[in-house]
PDB file of C-alpha atoms in Angstrom:
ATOM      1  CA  UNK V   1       0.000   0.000   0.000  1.00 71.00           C
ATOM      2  CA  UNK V   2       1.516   3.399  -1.215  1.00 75.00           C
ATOM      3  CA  UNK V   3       4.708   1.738  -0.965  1.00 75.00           C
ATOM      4  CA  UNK V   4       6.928   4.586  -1.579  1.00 73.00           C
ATOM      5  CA  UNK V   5       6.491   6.494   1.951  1.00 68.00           C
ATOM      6  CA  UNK V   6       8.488   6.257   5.151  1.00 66.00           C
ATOM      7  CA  UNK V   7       5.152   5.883   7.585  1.00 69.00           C
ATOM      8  CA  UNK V   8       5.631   2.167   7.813  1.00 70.00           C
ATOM      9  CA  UNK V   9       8.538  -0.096   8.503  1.00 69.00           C
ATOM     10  CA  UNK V  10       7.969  -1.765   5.241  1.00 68.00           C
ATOM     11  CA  UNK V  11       8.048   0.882   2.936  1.00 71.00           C
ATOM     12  CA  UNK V  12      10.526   2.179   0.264  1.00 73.00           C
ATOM     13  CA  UNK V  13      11.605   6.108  -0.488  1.00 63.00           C
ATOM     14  CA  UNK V  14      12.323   5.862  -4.072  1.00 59.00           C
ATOM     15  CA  UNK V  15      13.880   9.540  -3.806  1.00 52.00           C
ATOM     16  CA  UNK V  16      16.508   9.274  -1.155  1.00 54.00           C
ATOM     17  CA  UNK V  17      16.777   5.152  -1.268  1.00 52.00           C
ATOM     18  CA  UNK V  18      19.025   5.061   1.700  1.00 57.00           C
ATOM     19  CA  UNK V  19      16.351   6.939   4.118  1.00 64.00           C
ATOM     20  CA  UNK V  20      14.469   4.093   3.294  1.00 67.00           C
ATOM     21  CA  UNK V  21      12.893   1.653   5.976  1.00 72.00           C
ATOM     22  CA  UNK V  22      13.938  -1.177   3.538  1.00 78.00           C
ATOM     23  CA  UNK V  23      15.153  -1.533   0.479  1.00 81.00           C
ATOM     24  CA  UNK V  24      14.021  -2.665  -3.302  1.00 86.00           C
ATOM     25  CA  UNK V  25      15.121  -6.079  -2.751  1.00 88.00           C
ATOM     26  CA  UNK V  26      13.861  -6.567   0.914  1.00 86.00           C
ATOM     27  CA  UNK V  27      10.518  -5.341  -0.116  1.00 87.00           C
ATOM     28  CA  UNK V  28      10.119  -7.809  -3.201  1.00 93.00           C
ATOM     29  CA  UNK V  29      11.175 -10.230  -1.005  1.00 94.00           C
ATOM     30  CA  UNK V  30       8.608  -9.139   1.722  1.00 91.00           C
ATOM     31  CA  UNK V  31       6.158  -9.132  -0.257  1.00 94.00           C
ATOM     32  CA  UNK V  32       6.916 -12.556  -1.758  1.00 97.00           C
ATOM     33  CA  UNK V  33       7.387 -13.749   1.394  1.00 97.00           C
ATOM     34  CA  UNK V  34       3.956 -12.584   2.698  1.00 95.00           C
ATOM     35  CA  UNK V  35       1.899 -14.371  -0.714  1.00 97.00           C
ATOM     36  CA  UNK V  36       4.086 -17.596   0.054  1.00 98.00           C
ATOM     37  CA  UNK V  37       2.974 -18.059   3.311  1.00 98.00           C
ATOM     38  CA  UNK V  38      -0.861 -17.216   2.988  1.00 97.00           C
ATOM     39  CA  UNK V  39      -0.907 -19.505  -0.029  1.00 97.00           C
ATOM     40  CA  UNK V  40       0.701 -22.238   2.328  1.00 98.00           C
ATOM     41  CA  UNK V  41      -1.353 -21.837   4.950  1.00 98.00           C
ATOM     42  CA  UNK V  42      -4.453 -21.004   3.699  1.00 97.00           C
ATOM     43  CA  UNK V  43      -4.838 -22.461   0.230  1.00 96.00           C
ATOM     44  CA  UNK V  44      -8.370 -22.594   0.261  1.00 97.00           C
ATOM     45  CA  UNK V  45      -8.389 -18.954   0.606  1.00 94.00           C
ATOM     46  CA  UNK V  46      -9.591 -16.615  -2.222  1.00 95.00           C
ATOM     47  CA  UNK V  47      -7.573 -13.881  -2.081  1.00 96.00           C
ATOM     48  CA  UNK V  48      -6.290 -11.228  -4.903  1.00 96.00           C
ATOM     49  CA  UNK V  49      -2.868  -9.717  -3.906  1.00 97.00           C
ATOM     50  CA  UNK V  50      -2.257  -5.867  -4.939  1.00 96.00           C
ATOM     51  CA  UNK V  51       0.803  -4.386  -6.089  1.00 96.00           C
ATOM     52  CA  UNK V  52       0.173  -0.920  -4.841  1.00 93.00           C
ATOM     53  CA  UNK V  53       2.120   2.230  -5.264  1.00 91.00           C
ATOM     54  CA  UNK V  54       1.272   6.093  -4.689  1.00 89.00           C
ATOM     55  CA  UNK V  55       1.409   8.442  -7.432  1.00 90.00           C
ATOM     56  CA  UNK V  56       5.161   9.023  -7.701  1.00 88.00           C
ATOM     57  CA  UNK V  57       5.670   7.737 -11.225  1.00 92.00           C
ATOM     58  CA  UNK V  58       5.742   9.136 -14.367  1.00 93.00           C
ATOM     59  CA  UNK V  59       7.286   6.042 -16.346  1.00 96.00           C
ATOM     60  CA  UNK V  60       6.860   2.366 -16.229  1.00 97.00           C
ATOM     61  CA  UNK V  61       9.959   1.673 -15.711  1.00 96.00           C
ATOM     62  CA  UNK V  62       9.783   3.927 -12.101  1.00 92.00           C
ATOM     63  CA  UNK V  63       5.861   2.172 -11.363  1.00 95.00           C
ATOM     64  CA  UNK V  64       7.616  -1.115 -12.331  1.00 96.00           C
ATOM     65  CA  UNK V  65      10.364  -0.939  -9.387  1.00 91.00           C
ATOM     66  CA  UNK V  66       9.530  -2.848  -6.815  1.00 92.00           C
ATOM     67  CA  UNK V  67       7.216  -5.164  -8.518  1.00 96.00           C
ATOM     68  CA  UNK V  68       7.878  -8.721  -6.808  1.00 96.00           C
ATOM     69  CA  UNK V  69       6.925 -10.589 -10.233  1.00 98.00           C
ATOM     70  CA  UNK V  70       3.584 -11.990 -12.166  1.00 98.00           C
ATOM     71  CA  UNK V  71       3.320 -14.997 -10.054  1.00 98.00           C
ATOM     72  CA  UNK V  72       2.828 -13.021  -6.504  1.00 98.00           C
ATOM     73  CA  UNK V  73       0.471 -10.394  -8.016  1.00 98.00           C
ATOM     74  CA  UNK V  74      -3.452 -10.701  -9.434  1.00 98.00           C
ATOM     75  CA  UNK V  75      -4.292  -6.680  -9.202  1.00 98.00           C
ATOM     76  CA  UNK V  76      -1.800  -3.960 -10.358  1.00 98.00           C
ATOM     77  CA  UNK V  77      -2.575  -0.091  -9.183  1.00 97.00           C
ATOM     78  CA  UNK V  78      -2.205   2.998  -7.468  1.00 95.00           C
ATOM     79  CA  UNK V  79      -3.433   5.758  -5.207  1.00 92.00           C
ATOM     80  CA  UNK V  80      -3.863   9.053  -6.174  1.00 91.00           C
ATOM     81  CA  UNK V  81      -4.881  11.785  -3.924  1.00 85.00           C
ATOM     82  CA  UNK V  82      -2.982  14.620  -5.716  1.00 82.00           C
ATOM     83  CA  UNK V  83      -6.087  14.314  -8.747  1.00 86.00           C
ATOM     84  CA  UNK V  84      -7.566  17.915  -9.030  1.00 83.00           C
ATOM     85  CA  UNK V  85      -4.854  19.621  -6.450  1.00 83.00           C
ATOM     86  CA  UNK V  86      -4.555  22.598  -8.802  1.00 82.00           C
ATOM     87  CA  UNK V  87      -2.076  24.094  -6.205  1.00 82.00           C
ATOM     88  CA  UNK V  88       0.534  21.365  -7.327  1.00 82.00           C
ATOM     89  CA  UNK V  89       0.957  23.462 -10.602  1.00 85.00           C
ATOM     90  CA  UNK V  90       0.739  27.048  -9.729  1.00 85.00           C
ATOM     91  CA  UNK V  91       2.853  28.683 -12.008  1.00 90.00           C
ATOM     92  CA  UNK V  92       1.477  26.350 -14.924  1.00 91.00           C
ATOM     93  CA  UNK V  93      -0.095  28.230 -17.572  1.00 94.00           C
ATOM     94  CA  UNK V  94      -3.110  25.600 -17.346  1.00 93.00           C
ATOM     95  CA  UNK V  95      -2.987  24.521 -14.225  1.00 90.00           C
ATOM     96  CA  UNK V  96      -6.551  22.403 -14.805  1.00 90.00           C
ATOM     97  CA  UNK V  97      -4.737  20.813 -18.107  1.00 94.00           C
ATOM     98  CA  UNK V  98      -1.580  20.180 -16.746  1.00 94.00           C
ATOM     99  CA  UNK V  99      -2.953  18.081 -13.691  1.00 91.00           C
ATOM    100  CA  UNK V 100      -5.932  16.088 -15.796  1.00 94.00           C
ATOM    101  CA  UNK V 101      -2.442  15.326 -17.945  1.00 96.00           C
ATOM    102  CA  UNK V 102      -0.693  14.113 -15.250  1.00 95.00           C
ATOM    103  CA  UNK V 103      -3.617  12.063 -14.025  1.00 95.00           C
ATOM    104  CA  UNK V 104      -4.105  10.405 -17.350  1.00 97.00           C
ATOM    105  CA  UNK V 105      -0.264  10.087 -18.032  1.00 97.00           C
ATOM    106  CA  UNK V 106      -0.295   7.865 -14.464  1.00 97.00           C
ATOM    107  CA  UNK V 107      -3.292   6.077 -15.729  1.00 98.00           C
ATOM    108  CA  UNK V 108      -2.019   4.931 -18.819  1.00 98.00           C
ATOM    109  CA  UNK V 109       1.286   4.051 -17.728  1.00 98.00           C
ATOM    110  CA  UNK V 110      -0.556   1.196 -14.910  1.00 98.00           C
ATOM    111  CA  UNK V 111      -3.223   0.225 -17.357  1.00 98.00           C
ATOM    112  CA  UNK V 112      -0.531  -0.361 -20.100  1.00 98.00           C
ATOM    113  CA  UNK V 113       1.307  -2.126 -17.214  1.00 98.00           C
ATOM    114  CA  UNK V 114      -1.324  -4.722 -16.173  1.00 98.00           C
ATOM    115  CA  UNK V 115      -2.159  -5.374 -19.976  1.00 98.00           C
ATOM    116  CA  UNK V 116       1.615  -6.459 -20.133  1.00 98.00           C
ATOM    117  CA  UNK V 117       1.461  -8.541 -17.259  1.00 98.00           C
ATOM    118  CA  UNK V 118      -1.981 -10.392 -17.418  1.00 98.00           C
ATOM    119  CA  UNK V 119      -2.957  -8.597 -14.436  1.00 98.00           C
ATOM    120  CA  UNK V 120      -6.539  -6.148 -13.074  1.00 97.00           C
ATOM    121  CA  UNK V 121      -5.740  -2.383 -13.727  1.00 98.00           C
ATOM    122  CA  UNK V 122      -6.839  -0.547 -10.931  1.00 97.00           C
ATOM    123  CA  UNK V 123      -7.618   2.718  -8.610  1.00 96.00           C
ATOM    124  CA  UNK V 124      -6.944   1.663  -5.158  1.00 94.00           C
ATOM    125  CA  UNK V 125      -7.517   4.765  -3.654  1.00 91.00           C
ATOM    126  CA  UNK V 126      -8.526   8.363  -4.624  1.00 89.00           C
ATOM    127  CA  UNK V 127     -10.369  11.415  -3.150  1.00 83.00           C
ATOM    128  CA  UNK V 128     -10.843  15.101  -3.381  1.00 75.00           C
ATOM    129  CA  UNK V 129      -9.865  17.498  -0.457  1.00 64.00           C
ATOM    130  CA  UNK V 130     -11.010  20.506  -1.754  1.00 63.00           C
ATOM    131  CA  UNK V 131     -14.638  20.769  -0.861  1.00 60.00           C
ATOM    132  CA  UNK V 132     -15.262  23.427  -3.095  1.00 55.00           C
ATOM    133  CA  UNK V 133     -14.570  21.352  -6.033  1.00 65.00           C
ATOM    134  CA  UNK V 134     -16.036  18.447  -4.540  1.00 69.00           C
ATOM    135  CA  UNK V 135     -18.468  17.620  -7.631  1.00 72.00           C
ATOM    136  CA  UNK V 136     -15.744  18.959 -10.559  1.00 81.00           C
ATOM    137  CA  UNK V 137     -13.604  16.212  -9.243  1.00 84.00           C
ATOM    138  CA  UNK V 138     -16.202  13.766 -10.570  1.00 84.00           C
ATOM    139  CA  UNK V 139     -16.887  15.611 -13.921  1.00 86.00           C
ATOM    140  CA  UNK V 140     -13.774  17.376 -14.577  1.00 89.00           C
ATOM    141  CA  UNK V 141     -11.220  14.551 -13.722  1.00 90.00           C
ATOM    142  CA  UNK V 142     -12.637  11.287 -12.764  1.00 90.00           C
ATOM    143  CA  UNK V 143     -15.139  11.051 -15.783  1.00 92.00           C
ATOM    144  CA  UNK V 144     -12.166  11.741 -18.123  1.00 94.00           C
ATOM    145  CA  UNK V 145     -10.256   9.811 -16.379  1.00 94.00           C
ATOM    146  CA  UNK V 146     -12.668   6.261 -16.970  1.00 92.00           C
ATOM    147  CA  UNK V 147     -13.593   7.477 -20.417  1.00 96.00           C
ATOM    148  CA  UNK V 148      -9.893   7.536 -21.503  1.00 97.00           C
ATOM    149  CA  UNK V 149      -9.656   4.548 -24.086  1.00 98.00           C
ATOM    150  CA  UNK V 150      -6.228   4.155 -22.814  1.00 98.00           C
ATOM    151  CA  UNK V 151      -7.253   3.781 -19.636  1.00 98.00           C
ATOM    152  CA  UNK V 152      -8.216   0.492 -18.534  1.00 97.00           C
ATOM    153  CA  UNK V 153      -9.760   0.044 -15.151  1.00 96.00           C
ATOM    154  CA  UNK V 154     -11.588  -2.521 -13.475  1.00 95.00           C
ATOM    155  CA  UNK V 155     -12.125  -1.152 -10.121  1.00 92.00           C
ATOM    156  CA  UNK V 156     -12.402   2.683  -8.804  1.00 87.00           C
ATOM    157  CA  UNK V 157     -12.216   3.469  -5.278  1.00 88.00           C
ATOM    158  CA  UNK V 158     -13.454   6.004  -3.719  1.00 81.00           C
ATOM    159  CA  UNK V 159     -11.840   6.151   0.198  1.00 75.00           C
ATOM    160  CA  UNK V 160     -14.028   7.802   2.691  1.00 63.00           C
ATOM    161  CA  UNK V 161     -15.754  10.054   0.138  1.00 55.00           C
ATOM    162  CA  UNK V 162     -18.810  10.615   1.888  1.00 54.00           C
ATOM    163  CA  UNK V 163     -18.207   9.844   5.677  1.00 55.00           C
ATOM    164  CA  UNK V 164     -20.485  12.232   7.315  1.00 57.00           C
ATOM    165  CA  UNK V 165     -20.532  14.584   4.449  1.00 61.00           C
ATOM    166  CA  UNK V 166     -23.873  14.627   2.759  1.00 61.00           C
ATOM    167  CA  UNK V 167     -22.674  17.419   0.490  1.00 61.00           C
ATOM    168  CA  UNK V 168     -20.115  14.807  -1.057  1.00 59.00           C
ATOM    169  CA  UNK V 169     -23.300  11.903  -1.141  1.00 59.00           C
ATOM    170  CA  UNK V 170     -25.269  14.512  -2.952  1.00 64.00           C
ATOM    171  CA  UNK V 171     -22.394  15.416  -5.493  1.00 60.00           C
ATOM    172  CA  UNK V 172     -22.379  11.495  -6.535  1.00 59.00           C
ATOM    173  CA  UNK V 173     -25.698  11.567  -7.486  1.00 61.00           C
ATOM    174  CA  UNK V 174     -26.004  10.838 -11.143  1.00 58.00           C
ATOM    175  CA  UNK V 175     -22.511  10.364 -11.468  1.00 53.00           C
TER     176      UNK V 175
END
């Protein structure tokens, strides 16, 4: 889960590598590790593992990284929290463009990904902070977003969109 951050013991910094709580290899092997062992002990189980990353890529080769291999993964994705956070691109001359092309540029790269590999393209996680634009996050980004013929995904969530907000539960209405 969002494996390049430094909030868990497990997880990677791709940007300063030796801050990291473990590195590439350890975390393939981690991760390997983990699928081994629930497959051994429970193989009865039906289970789908994830390979998820946060939105720090802009290539496949950096989303590919830490991949553990075909044979330990069933669901490839991302998060994405930084969708319609025009303040990430002030300065841009289209600040709106600019992030609905980064957003579809992420996209593409994990649905071209999973195509590769046999594997579910997916949004693990995304949301919208900016209450204001609550309901343009929906038209103006996610709805291009799942309409992209690139894009190729088989699962969008949503986390904790409309926990005790009924503004955000009326927004989705129609959507």
């Amino acid at each position: 889960h969002e494996l390049e951050h430094r909030w868990a013991w497990w997880q990677l910094y791709y940007y300063q590598e030796h801050n990291s709580n473990c590195s590439i290899a350890d975390y393939k092997e981690l991760y390997r590790l983990t699928v081994t062992k629930i497959r051994q002990y429970c193989p009865d189980a039906e289970i789908l593992f994830g390979f998820c990353t946060d939105r720090y890529f802009e290539t496949e080769e950096r989303y590919m990284t830490a991949y553990p291999g075909d044979e330990y993964v069933d669901i490839m994705g991302y998060d994405d929290y930084d969708i319609a956070e025009l303040d990430n691109y002030a300065g841009v001359e289209d600040p709106y463009q600019a992030n609905v092309d980064a957003m579809l540029l992420r996209s593409r790269i994990v649905s071209a990904a999973a195509r590769k590999h046999g594997k579910i393209a997916v949004m693990f996680e995304t949301n919208n902070s900016q209450e204001s634009e609550w309901s343009k996050f929906y038209t103006d980004y996610i709805q291009v977003m799942l309409k992209d013929p690139q894009t190729s995904f088989s699962m969008f969530q949503i986390w904790s969109a409309c926990a005790n907000k009924p503004e955000k539960a009326e927004a989705l209405k129609g959507f």
